[in-house]
mmCIF file of C-alpha atoms and ligand atoms in Angstrom:
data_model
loop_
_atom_site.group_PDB
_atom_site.id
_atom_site.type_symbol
_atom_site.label_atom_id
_atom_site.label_comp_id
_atom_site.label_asym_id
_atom_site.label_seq_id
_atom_site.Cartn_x
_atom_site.Cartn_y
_atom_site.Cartn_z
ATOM 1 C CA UNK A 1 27.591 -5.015 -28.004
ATOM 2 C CA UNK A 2 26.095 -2.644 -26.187
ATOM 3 C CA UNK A 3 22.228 -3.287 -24.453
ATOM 4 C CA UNK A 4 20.088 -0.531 -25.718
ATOM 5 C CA UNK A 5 16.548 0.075 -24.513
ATOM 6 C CA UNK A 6 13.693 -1.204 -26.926
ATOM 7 C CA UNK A 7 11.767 1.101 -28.664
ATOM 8 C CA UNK A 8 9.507 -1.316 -31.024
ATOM 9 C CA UNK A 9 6.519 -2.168 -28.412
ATOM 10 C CA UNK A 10 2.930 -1.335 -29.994
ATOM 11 C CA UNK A 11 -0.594 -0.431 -28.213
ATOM 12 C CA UNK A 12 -2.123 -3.872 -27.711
ATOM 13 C CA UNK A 13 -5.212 -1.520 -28.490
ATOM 14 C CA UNK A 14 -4.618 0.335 -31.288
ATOM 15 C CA UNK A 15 -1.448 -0.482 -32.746
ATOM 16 C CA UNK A 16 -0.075 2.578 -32.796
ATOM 17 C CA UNK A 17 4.013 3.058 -31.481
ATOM 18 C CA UNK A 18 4.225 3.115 -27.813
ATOM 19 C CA UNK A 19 6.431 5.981 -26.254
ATOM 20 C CA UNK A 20 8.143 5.570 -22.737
ATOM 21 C CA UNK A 21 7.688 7.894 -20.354
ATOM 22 C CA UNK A 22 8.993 7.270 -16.527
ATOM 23 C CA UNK A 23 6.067 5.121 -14.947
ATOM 24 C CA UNK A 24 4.297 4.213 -18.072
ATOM 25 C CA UNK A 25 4.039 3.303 -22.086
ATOM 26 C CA UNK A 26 1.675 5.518 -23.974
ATOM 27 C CA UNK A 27 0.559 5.883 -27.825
ATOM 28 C CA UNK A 28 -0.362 8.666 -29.405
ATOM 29 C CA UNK A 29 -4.477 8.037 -28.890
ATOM 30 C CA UNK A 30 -3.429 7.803 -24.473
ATOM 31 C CA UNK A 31 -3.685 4.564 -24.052
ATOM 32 C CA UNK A 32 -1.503 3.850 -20.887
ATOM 33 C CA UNK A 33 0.279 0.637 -19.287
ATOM 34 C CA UNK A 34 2.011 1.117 -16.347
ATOM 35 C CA UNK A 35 5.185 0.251 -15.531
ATOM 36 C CA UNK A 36 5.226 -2.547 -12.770
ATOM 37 C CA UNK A 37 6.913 -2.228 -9.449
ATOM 38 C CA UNK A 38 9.864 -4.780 -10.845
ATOM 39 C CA UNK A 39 10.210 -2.949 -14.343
ATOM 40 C CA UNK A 40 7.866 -5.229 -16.832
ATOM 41 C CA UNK A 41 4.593 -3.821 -18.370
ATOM 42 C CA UNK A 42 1.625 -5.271 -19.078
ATOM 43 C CA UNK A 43 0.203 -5.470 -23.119
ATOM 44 C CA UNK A 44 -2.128 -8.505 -22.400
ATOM 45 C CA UNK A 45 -5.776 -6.842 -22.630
ATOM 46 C CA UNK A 46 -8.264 -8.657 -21.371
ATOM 47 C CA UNK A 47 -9.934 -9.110 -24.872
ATOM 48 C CA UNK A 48 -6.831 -11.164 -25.819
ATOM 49 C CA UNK A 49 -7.006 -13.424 -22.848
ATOM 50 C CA UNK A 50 -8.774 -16.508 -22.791
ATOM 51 C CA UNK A 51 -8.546 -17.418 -18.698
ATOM 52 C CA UNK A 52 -8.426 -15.110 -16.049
ATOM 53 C CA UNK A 53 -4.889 -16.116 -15.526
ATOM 54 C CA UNK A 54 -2.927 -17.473 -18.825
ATOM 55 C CA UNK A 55 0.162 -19.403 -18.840
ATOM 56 C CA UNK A 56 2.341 -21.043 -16.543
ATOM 57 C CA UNK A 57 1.074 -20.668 -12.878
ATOM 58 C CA UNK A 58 3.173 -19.260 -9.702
ATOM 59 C CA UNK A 59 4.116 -22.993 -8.968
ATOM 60 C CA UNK A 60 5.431 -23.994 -12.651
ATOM 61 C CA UNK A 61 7.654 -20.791 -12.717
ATOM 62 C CA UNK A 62 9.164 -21.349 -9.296
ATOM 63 C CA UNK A 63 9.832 -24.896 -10.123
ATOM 64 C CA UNK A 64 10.772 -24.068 -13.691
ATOM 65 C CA UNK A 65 13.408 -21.151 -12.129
ATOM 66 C CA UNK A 66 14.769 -23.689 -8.942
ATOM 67 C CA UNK A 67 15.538 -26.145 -12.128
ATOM 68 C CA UNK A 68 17.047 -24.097 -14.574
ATOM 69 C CA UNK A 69 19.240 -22.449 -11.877
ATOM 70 C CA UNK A 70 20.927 -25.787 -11.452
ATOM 71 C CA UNK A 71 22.973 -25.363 -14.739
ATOM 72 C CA UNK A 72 21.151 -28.740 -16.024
ATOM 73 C CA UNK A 73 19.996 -26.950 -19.246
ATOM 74 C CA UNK A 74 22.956 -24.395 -19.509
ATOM 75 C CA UNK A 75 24.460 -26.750 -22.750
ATOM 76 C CA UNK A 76 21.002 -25.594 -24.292
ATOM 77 C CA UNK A 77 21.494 -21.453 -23.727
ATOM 78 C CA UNK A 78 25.366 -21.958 -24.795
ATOM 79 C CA UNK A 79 24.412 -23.611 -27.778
ATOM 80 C CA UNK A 80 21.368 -21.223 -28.305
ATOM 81 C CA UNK A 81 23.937 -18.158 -28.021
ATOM 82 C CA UNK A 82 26.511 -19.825 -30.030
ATOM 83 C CA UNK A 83 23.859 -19.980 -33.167
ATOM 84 C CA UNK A 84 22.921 -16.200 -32.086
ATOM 85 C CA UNK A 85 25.969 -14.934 -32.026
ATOM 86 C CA UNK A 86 26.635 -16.169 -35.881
ATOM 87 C CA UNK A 87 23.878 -14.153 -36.531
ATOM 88 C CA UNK A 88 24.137 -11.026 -34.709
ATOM 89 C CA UNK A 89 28.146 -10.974 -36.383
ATOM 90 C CA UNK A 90 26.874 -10.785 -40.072
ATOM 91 C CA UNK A 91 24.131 -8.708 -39.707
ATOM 92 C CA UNK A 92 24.527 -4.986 -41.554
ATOM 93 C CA UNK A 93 24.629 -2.830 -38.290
ATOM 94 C CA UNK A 94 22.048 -0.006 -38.983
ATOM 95 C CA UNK A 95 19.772 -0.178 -36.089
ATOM 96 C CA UNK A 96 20.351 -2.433 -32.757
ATOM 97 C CA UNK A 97 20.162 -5.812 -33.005
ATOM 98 C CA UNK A 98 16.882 -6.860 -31.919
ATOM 99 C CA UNK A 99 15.995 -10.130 -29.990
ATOM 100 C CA UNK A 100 12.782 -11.066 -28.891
ATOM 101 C CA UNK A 101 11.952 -14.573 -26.797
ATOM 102 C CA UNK A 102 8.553 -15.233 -27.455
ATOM 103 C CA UNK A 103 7.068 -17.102 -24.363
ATOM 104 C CA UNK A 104 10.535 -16.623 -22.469
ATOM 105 C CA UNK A 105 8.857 -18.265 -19.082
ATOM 106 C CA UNK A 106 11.101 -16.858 -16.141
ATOM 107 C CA UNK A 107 13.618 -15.389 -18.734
ATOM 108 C CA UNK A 108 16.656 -18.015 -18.168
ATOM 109 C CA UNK A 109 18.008 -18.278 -21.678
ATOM 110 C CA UNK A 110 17.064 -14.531 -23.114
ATOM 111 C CA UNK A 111 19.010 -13.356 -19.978
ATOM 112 C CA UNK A 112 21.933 -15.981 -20.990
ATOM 113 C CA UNK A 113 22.346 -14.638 -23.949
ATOM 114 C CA UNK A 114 21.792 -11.115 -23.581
ATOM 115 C CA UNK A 115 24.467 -10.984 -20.936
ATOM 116 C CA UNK A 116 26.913 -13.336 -23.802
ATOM 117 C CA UNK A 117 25.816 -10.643 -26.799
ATOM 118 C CA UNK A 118 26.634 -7.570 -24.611
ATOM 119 C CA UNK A 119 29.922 -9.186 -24.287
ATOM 120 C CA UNK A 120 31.012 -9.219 -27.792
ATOM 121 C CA UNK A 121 33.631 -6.743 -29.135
ATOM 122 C CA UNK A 122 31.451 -4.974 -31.834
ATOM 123 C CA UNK A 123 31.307 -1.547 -30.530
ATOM 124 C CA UNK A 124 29.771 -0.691 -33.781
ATOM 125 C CA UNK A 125 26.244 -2.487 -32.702
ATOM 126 C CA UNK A 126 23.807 -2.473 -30.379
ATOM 127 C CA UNK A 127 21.465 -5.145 -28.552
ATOM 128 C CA UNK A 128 17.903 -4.552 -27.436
ATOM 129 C CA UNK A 129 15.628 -7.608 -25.935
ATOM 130 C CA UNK A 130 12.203 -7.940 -25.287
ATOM 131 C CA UNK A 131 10.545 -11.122 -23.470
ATOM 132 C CA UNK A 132 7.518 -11.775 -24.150
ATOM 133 C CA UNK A 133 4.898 -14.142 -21.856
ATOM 134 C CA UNK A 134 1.268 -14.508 -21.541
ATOM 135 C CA UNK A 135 2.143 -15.495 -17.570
ATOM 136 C CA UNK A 136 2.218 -12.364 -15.476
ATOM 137 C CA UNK A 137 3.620 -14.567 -12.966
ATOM 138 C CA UNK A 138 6.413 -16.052 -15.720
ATOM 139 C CA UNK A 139 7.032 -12.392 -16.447
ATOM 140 C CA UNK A 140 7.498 -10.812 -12.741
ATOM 141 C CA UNK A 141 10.001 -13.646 -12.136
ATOM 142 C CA UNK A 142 12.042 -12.812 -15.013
ATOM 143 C CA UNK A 143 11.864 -8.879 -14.295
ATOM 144 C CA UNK A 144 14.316 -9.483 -11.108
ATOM 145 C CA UNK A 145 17.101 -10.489 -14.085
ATOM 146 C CA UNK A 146 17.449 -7.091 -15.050
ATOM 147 C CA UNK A 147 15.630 -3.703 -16.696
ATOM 148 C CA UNK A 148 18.411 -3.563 -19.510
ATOM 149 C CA UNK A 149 15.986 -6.713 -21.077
ATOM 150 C CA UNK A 150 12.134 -5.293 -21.445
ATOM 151 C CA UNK A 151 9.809 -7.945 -20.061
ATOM 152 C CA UNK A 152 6.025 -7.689 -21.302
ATOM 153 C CA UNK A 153 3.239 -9.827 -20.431
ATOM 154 C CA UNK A 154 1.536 -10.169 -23.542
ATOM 155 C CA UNK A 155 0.997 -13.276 -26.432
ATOM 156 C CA UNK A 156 2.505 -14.400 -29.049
ATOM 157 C CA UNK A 157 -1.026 -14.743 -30.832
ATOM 158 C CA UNK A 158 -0.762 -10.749 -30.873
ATOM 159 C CA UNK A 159 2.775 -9.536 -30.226
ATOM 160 C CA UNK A 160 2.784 -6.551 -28.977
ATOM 161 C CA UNK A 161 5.669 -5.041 -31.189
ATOM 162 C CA UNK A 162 6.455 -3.410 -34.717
ATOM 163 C CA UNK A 163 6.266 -5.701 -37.882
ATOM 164 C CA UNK A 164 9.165 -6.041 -39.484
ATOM 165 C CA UNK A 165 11.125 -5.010 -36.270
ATOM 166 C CA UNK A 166 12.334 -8.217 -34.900
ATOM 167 C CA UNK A 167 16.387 -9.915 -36.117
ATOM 168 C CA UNK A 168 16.495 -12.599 -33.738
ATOM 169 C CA UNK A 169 13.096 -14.130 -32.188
ATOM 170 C CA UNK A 170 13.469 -17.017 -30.475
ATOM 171 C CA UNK A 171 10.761 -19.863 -28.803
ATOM 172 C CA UNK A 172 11.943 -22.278 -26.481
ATOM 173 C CA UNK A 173 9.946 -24.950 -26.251
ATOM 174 C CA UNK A 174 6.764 -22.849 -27.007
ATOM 175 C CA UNK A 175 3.817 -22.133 -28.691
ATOM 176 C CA UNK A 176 4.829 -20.523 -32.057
ATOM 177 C CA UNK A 177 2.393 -18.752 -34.016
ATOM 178 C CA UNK A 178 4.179 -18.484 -37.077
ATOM 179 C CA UNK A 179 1.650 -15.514 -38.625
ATOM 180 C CA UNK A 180 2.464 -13.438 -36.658
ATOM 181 C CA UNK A 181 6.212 -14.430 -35.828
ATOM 182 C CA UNK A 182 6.928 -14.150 -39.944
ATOM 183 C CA UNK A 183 5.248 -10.801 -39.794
ATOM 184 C CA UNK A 184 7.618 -9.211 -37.133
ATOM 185 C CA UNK A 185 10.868 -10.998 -38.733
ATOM 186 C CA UNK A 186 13.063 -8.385 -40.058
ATOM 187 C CA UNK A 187 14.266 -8.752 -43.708
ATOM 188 C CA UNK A 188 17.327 -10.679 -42.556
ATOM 189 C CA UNK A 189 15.437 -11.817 -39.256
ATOM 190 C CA UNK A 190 15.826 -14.914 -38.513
ATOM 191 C CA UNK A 191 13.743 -17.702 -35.866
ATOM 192 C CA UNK A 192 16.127 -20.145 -33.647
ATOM 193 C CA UNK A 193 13.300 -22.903 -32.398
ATOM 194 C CA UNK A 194 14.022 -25.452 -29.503
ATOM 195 C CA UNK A 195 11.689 -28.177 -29.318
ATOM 196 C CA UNK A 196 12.131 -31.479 -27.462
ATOM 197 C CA UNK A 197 13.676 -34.500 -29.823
ATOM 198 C CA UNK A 198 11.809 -38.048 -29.460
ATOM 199 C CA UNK A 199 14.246 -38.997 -26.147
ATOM 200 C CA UNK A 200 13.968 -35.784 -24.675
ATOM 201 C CA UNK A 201 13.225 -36.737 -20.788
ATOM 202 C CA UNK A 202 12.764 -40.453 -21.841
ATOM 203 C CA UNK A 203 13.509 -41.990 -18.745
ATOM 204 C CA UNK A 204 11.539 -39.685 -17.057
ATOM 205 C CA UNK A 205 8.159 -40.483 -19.164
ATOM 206 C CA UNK A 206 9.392 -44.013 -19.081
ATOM 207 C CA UNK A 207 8.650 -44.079 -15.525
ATOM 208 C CA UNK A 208 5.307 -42.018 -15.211
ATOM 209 C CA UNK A 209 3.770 -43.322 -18.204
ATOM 210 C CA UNK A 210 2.586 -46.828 -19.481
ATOM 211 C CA UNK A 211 3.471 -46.296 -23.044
ATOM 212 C CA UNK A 212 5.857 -43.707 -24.099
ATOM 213 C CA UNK A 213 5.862 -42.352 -27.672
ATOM 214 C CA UNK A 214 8.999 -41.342 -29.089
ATOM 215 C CA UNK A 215 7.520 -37.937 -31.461
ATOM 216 C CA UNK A 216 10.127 -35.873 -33.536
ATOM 217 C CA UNK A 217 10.101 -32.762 -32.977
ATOM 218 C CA UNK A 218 6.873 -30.770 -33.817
ATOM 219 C CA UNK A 219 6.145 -30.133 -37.588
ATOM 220 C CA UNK A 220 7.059 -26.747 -39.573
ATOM 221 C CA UNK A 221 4.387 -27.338 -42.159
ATOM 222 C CA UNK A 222 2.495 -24.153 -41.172
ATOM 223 C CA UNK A 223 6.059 -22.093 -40.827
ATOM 224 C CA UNK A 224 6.314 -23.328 -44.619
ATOM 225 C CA UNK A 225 2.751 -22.015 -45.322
ATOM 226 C CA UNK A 226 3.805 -18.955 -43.888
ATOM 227 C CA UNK A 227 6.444 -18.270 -46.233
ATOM 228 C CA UNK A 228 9.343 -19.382 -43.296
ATOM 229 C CA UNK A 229 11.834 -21.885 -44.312
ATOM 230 C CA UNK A 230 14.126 -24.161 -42.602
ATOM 231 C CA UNK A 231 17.975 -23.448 -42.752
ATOM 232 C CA UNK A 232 19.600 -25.623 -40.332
ATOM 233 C CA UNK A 233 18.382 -28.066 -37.797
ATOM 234 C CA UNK A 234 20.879 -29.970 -35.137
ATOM 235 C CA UNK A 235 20.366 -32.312 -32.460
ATOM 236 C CA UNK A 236 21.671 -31.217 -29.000
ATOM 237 C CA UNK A 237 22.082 -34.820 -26.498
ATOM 238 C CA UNK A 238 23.811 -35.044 -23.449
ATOM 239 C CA UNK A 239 22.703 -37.459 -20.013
ATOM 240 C CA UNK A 240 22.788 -35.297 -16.998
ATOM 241 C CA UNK A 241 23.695 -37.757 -14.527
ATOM 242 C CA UNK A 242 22.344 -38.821 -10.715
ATOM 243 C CA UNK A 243 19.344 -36.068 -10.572
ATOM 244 C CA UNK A 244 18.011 -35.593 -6.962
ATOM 245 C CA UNK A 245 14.646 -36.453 -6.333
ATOM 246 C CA UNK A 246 14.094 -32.893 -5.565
ATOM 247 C CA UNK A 247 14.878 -31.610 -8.785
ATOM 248 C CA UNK A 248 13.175 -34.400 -10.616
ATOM 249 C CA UNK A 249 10.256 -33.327 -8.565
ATOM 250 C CA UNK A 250 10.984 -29.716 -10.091
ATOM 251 C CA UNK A 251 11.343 -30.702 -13.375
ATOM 252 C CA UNK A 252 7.818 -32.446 -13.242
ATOM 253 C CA UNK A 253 6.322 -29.864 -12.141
ATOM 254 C CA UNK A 254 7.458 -27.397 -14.353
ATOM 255 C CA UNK A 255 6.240 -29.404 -17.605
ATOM 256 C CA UNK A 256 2.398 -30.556 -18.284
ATOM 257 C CA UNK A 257 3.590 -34.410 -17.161
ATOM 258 C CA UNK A 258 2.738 -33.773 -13.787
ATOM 259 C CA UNK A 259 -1.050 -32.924 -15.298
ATOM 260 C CA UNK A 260 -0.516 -35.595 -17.759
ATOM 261 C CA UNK A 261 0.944 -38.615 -15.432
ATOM 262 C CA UNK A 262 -1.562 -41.122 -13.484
ATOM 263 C CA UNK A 263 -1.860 -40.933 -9.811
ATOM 264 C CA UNK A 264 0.215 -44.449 -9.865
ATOM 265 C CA UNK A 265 3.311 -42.832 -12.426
ATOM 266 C CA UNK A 266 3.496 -39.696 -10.482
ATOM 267 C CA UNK A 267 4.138 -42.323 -7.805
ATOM 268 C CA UNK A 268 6.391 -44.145 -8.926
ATOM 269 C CA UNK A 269 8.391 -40.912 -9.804
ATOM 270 C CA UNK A 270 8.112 -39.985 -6.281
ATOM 271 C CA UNK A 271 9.769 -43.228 -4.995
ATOM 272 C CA UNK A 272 12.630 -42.615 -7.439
ATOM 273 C CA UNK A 273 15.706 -41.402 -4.689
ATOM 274 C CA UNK A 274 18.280 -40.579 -8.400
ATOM 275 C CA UNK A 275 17.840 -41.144 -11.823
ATOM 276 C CA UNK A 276 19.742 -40.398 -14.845
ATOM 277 C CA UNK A 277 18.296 -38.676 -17.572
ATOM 278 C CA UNK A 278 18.425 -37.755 -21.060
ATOM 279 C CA UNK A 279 18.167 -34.399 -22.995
ATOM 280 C CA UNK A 280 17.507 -34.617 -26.449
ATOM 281 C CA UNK A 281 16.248 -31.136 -27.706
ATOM 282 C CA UNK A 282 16.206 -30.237 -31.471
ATOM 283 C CA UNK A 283 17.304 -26.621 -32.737
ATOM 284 C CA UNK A 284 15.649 -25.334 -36.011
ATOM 285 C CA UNK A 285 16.874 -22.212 -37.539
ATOM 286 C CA UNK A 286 13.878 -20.484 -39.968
ATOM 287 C CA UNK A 287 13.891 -17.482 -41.785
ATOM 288 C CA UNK A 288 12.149 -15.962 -44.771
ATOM 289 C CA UNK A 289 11.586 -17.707 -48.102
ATOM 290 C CA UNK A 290 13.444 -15.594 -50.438
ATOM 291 C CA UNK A 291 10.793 -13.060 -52.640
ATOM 292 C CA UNK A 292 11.460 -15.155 -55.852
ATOM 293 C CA UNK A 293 10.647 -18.333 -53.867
ATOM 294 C CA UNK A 294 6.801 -17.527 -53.232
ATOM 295 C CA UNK A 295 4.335 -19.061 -55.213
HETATM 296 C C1 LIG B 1 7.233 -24.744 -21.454
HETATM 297 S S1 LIG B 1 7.277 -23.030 -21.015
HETATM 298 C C2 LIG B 1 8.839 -22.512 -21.697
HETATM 299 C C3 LIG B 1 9.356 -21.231 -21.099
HETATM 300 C C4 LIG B 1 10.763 -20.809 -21.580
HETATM 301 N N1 LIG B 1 10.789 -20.603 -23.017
HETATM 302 C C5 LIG B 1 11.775 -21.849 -21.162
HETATM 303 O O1 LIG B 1 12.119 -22.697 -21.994
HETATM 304 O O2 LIG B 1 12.211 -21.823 -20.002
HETATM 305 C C6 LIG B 1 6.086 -22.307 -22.111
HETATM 306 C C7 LIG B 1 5.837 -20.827 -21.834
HETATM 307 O O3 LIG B 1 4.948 -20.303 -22.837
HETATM 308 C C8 LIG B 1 4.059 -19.401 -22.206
HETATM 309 N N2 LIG B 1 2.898 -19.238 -23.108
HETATM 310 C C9 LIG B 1 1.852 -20.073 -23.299
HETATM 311 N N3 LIG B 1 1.026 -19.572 -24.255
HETATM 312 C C10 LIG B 1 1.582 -18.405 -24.685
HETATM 313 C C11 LIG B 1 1.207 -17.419 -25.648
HETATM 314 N N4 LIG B 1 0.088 -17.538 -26.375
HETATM 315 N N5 LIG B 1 1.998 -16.344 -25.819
HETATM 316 C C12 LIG B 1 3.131 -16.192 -25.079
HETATM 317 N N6 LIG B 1 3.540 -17.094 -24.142
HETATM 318 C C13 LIG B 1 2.778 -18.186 -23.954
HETATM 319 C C14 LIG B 1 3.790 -20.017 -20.845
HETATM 320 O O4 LIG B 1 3.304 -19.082 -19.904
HETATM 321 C C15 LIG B 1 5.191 -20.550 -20.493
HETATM 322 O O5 LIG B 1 5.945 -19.592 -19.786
HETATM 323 ZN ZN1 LIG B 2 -3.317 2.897 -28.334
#
């Protein structure tokens, strides 16, 4: 599959399609968002922010970027592109196939599986991506992977892109808002969700915490009310063994535990030279209720 340039973005402002031109994006009433130095572009206006920075800081997408560049989540974007891949084969092949990662952080698994879907032998259809994150910071680190994938800073409360435009969207252990993520589904679009399963990290929270809970993985009850429904859930579990305290260090840091942990647990996961640790992350596939299915 070839990786073809987006052309579903919408004027955070008015709404109306956004054209490319070489520095900028413009609609048809001249609004204008400049292309940034590294390639991304920036659909967050101010009225739809509510901190003068959203989203992950500079420090939780460094750490996030030093951890996932390890490989000690890859079994999560090779199952994620397995599960894509099923879909992008069936699809009919009128217009590219088009993915969007909605709060893609530093871009790790829409770049995994961009570069896996441009691989495929189906010269007959195209690819285009779009990663979307409130965090400019999130979003400048993931622009260095490449300007075939269009990174925007913008949020998924108001998604910057066409309804109805979007086959694949997928949010890794995000903040869904399933509104407006039904809205831009296609008619055979579908929704891959990773959230973390009641072990995910337990060791981990073990150690920084006094009581742990083990939660399932979050509830789909407004995805339902939205008309979504679930087609196929799986459990993805594997120990990655002997972490370094370095990269335990990163992976704190990159999740809100190091917020959430007392002074004495992020202590004691200080002292820890090694641990072991589990991954137990859930995959939910949702799509559209068929028409006849509405009440
Ligand atoms: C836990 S991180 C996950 C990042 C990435 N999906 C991954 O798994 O590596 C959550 C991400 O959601 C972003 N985020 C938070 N609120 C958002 C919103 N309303 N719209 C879009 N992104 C948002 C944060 O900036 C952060 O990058
Ligand atoms: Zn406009």
């Amino acid at each position: 599959m070839q990786v073809v340039p987006t052309t579903t973005l919408l004027c955070p402002l008015c709404s109306a399609p956004l054209q490319r031109a070489q520095r900028q994006w413009q609609c048809s009433s001249n609004h204008c968002f400049d292309i940034a130095r590294q390639g991304y572009v920036n659909l967050l206006p101010v009225q739809h922010k509510k901190s003068r920075e959203p989203g992950d800081s500079k420090a939780m997408v460094l750490a996030r970027r030093n951890f996932l560049e390890q490989g000690f989540y890859r079994p999560i974007a090779e199952k994620l592109t397995a599960l894509a891949v099923e879909k992008a084969s069936v699809e009919p092949a009128a217009s590219p196939f088009a993915v969007l990662d909605a709060g893609c952080g530093e871009g790790y698994y829409l770049e995994y599986l961009i570069r896996a879907l441009g691989t495929l032998p189906q010269a007959d259809r195209a690819v285009s991506a779009v990663g979307l994150d409130i965090s400019k910071d999130a979003i400048a680190a993931a622009a260095r992977r490449g300007r075939d994938i269009q990174w925007v800073v913008g949020t998924n409360v108001h998604p910057p892109l066409a309804p109805g435009s979007v086959d694949l969207l997928l949010c890794l252990f995000g903040f869904p808002s399933f509104r407006h993520f039904r809205s831009l589904l296609s008619e055979y679009g579908r929704c891959i969700l990773v959230d973390p399963g009641p072990d995910h990290l337990i060791e981990l929270r073990e150690t920084i915490y006094p009581e742990v809970r083990r939660s399932p993985a979050p509830s789909l009850a407004e995805a339902e009310e939205q008309g979504l429904q679930l087609q196929h859930a799986e459990t993805l579990r594997y120990t990655i063994g002997d972490m370094e305290q370095a990269q335990i260090h990163n992976l704190l840091s990159m999740t809100p535990h190091l917020y959430k942990a007392s002074t004495e647990g992020k202590q004691s996961a200080a002292n820890l030279a090694r641990m072991d640790l589990t991954v137990d992350v859930v995959f939910r596939i949702v799509g559209a209720k068929p028409a006849n299915e509405h009440q």
